[in-house]
């Protein structure tokens, strides 16, 4: 069995471009031919008005993804100056064959500049934040 847990880290929502993401969208592909993957997603809002601001849970989803299939999840982040996406992927095969792309999108579904994270850009963490 293999487990890969990662994060986008805190994402500034619109501070550079003035355009804020209304939603964070996760596109998840299980490229394994025979193995199901267990996916757990956590999304947090972070206020930027103070030091040592706690993460506020916005969403937590857990689901199984069939072999050779793709899903997407859309989670509202409107109104939050900073958000973070964490995810955990568990597969029976030590070679994880799940690929995730995380993007912030505006109300029209367009990708917000500087809010797209490919799987290779995510930071490995030991566990999801409880």
PDB file of C-alpha atoms in Angstrom, residues 4-109:
ATOM      1  CA  UNK A   4       0.792  10.246  -0.641  1.00  0.00           C
ATOM      2  CA  UNK A   5      -0.340  13.295   1.341  1.00  0.00           C
ATOM      3  CA  UNK A   6       0.233  16.783   0.000  1.00  0.00           C
ATOM      4  CA  UNK A   7      -0.812  20.438   0.118  1.00  0.00           C
ATOM      5  CA  UNK A   8      -0.953  23.509  -2.076  1.00  0.00           C
ATOM      6  CA  UNK A   9       0.181  25.491   0.923  1.00  0.00           C
ATOM      7  CA  UNK A  10      -1.629  28.781   1.589  1.00  0.00           C
ATOM      8  CA  UNK A  11      -2.901  30.285  -1.678  1.00  0.00           C
ATOM      9  CA  UNK A  12      -3.378  34.069  -1.893  1.00  0.00           C
ATOM     10  CA  UNK A  13      -6.828  34.511  -3.362  1.00  0.00           C
ATOM     11  CA  UNK A  14      -6.708  37.520  -5.662  1.00  0.00           C
ATOM     12  CA  UNK A  15      -4.175  39.716  -3.915  1.00  0.00           C
ATOM     13  CA  UNK A  16      -1.978  40.040  -7.025  1.00  0.00           C
ATOM     14  CA  UNK A  17      -4.550  40.309  -9.806  1.00  0.00           C
ATOM     15  CA  UNK A  18      -7.574  41.618  -7.972  1.00  0.00           C
ATOM     16  CA  UNK A  19      -9.585  38.655  -9.304  1.00  0.00           C
ATOM     17  CA  UNK A  20     -10.617  36.240  -6.575  1.00  0.00           C
ATOM     18  CA  UNK A  21     -11.397  32.597  -7.064  1.00  0.00           C
ATOM     19  CA  UNK A  22     -15.010  31.775  -6.306  1.00  0.00           C
ATOM     20  CA  UNK A  23     -14.249  28.051  -6.277  1.00  0.00           C
ATOM     21  CA  UNK A  24     -11.293  25.720  -6.053  1.00  0.00           C
ATOM     22  CA  UNK A  25     -11.595  22.867  -8.515  1.00  0.00           C
ATOM     23  CA  UNK A  26      -9.753  19.562  -8.202  1.00  0.00           C
ATOM     24  CA  UNK A  27      -9.346  17.376 -11.282  1.00  0.00           C
ATOM     25  CA  UNK A  28      -8.372  13.860 -10.223  1.00  0.00           C
ATOM     26  CA  UNK A  29      -7.322  11.050 -12.554  1.00  0.00           C
ATOM     27  CA  UNK A  30      -6.705   7.449 -11.489  1.00  0.00           C
ATOM     28  CA  UNK A  31      -4.486   6.086 -14.250  1.00  0.00           C
ATOM     29  CA  UNK A  32      -4.144   2.641 -12.659  1.00  0.00           C
ATOM     30  CA  UNK A  33      -5.656  -0.106 -14.809  1.00  0.00           C
ATOM     31  CA  UNK A  34      -6.853  -2.378 -11.991  1.00  0.00           C
ATOM     32  CA  UNK A  35      -6.492  -0.562  -8.640  1.00  0.00           C
ATOM     33  CA  UNK A  36      -9.041   1.673  -6.924  1.00  0.00           C
ATOM     34  CA  UNK A  37      -7.680   4.757  -5.153  1.00  0.00           C
ATOM     35  CA  UNK A  38      -8.934   6.217  -1.884  1.00  0.00           C
ATOM     36  CA  UNK A  39      -8.940  10.004  -1.951  1.00  0.00           C
ATOM     37  CA  UNK A  40      -9.422  12.417   0.944  1.00  0.00           C
ATOM     38  CA  UNK A  41      -9.613  16.175   0.386  1.00  0.00           C
ATOM     39  CA  UNK A  42      -9.537  18.957   2.989  1.00  0.00           C
ATOM     40  CA  UNK A  43      -9.968  22.642   2.130  1.00  0.00           C
ATOM     41  CA  UNK A  44      -9.335  25.427   4.626  1.00  0.00           C
ATOM     42  CA  UNK A  45      -9.991  29.176   4.712  1.00  0.00           C
ATOM     43  CA  UNK A  46      -7.364  31.421   6.271  1.00  0.00           C
ATOM     44  CA  UNK A  47      -7.916  35.030   7.321  1.00  0.00           C
ATOM     45  CA  UNK A  48      -4.980  37.335   6.608  1.00  0.00           C
ATOM     46  CA  UNK A  49      -5.828  39.970   9.243  1.00  0.00           C
ATOM     47  CA  UNK A  50      -3.690  38.665  12.082  1.00  0.00           C
ATOM     48  CA  UNK A  51      -0.682  36.629  13.115  1.00  0.00           C
ATOM     49  CA  UNK A  52      -1.126  32.942  13.996  1.00  0.00           C
ATOM     50  CA  UNK A  53      -4.501  32.745  12.266  1.00  0.00           C
ATOM     51  CA  UNK A  54      -6.089  29.310  12.570  1.00  0.00           C
ATOM     52  CA  UNK A  55      -7.157  27.327   9.523  1.00  0.00           C
ATOM     53  CA  UNK A  56     -10.946  27.160   9.271  1.00  0.00           C
ATOM     54  CA  UNK A  57     -12.260  23.955   7.679  1.00  0.00           C
ATOM     55  CA  UNK A  58     -14.404  24.634   4.601  1.00  0.00           C
ATOM     56  CA  UNK A  59     -14.801  21.116   3.245  1.00  0.00           C
ATOM     57  CA  UNK A  60     -13.698  17.544   3.813  1.00  0.00           C
ATOM     58  CA  UNK A  61     -14.501  14.836   1.287  1.00  0.00           C
ATOM     59  CA  UNK A  62     -13.491  11.176   1.151  1.00  0.00           C
ATOM     60  CA  UNK A  63     -14.266   8.880  -1.750  1.00  0.00           C
ATOM     61  CA  UNK A  64     -13.024   5.974  -3.840  1.00  0.00           C
ATOM     62  CA  UNK A  65     -11.951   6.485  -7.460  1.00  0.00           C
ATOM     63  CA  UNK A  66     -12.305   3.599  -9.912  1.00  0.00           C
ATOM     64  CA  UNK A  67      -9.393   2.460 -12.078  1.00  0.00           C
ATOM     65  CA  UNK A  68      -8.962   4.339 -15.374  1.00  0.00           C
ATOM     66  CA  UNK A  69     -11.392   7.072 -14.368  1.00  0.00           C
ATOM     67  CA  UNK A  70     -11.475  10.800 -13.721  1.00  0.00           C
ATOM     68  CA  UNK A  71     -13.529  12.934 -11.341  1.00  0.00           C
ATOM     69  CA  UNK A  72     -13.651  16.580 -10.408  1.00  0.00           C
ATOM     70  CA  UNK A  73     -14.661  18.285  -7.190  1.00  0.00           C
ATOM     71  CA  UNK A  74     -15.644  21.946  -6.859  1.00  0.00           C
ATOM     72  CA  UNK A  75     -15.497  23.653  -3.460  1.00  0.00           C
ATOM     73  CA  UNK A  76     -16.512  27.288  -2.769  1.00  0.00           C
ATOM     74  CA  UNK A  77     -13.746  29.605  -1.513  1.00  0.00           C
ATOM     75  CA  UNK A  78     -15.474  32.904  -2.295  1.00  0.00           C
ATOM     76  CA  UNK A  79     -14.849  35.646   0.221  1.00  0.00           C
ATOM     77  CA  UNK A  80     -11.697  34.150   1.694  1.00  0.00           C
ATOM     78  CA  UNK A  81      -8.397  36.006   1.156  1.00  0.00           C
ATOM     79  CA  UNK A  82      -6.350  32.800   1.556  1.00  0.00           C
ATOM     80  CA  UNK A  83      -7.229  29.137   1.150  1.00  0.00           C
ATOM     81  CA  UNK A  84      -5.359  25.845   1.295  1.00  0.00           C
ATOM     82  CA  UNK A  85      -6.074  22.463  -0.283  1.00  0.00           C
ATOM     83  CA  UNK A  86      -4.729  19.268   1.284  1.00  0.00           C
ATOM     84  CA  UNK A  87      -5.203  15.814  -0.152  1.00  0.00           C
ATOM     85  CA  UNK A  88      -4.322  12.250   0.664  1.00  0.00           C
ATOM     86  CA  UNK A  89      -4.179   9.466  -1.926  1.00  0.00           C
ATOM     87  CA  UNK A  90      -4.010   5.809  -0.893  1.00  0.00           C
ATOM     88  CA  UNK A  91      -3.525   2.958  -3.362  1.00  0.00           C
ATOM     89  CA  UNK A  92      -2.732  -0.755  -2.972  1.00  0.00           C
ATOM     90  CA  UNK A  93       0.122  -0.411  -5.461  1.00  0.00           C
ATOM     91  CA  UNK A  94       3.342   1.219  -4.193  1.00  0.00           C
ATOM     92  CA  UNK A  95       3.510   3.164  -7.466  1.00  0.00           C
ATOM     93  CA  UNK A  96       0.769   5.763  -7.058  1.00  0.00           C
ATOM     94  CA  UNK A  97      -0.897   6.338 -10.400  1.00  0.00           C
ATOM     95  CA  UNK A  98      -3.231   9.142  -9.375  1.00  0.00           C
ATOM     96  CA  UNK A  99      -2.728  12.646 -10.748  1.00  0.00           C
ATOM     97  CA  UNK A 100      -4.384  15.739  -9.267  1.00  0.00           C
ATOM     98  CA  UNK A 101      -4.578  19.284 -10.611  1.00  0.00           C
ATOM     99  CA  UNK A 102      -5.901  22.044  -8.347  1.00  0.00           C
ATOM    100  CA  UNK A 103      -7.159  25.309  -9.842  1.00  0.00           C
ATOM    101  CA  UNK A 104      -8.885  28.406  -8.521  1.00  0.00           C
ATOM    102  CA  UNK A 105     -11.688  29.503 -10.859  1.00  0.00           C
ATOM    103  CA  UNK A 106     -13.838  32.628 -11.038  1.00  0.00           C
ATOM    104  CA  UNK A 107     -17.645  32.698 -11.213  1.00  0.00           C
ATOM    105  CA  UNK A 108     -17.458  32.086 -14.993  1.00  0.00           C
ATOM    106  CA  UNK A 109     -15.233  29.030 -14.589  1.00  0.00           C
TER     107      UNK A 109
END
